[in-house]
XYZ file of C-alpha atoms in Angstrom:
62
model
C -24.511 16.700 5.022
C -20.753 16.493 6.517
C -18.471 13.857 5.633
C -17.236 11.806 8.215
C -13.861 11.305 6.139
C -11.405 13.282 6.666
C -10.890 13.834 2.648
C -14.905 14.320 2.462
C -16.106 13.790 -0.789
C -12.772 13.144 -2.675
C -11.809 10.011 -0.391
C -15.822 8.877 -0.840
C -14.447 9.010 -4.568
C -10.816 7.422 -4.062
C -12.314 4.292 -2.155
C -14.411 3.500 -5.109
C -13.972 0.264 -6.729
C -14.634 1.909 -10.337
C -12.434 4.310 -9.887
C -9.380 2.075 -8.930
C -10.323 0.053 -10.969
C -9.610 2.784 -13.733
C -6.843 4.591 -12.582
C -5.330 1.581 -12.830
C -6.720 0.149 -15.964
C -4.723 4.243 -17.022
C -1.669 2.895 -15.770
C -1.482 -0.085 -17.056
C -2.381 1.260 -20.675
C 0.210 3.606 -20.252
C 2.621 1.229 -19.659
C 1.898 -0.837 -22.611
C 2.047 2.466 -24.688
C 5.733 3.049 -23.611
C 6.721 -0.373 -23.824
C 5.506 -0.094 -27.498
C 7.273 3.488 -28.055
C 10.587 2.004 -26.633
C 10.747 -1.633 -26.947
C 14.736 -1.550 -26.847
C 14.495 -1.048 -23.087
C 14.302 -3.232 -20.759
C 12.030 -3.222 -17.190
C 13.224 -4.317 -14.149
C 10.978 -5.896 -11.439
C 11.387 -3.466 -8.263
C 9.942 -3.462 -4.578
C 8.601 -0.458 -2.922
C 10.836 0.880 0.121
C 8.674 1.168 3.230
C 11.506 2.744 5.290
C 14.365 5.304 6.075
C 16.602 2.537 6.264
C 15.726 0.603 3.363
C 16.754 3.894 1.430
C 19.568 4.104 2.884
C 20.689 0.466 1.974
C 19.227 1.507 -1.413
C 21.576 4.515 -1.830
C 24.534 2.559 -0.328
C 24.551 0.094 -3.011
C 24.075 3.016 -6.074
């Protein structure tokens, strides 16, 4: 039987709630595990950029 997603199988796979739900559940141990290797630094809240421009503001102000 076909898919009718364009990823077939692997986006029947990526749109499963158990799966996000532990590649995130990854990430987030990850990040506890560095924050315990290095606690001397210090994270910074950041937004995604959504646009050519917004990187462009982004690389004005480095």
């Amino acid at each position: 039987m076909r898919s009718k997603t364009p990823m077939g199988c692997a986006g029947r796979i990526v749109d499963d709630p158990k799966f996000i739900e532990s590649v995130l559940g990854f990430f987030d141990g990850l990040k506890i595990m560095l924050d315990d290797e290095h606690p001397d630094h210090v994270r910074i809240g950041a937004q995604p950029v959504a646009s050519g421009q917004e990187a462009a503001k982004f690389a004005d102000v480095i």
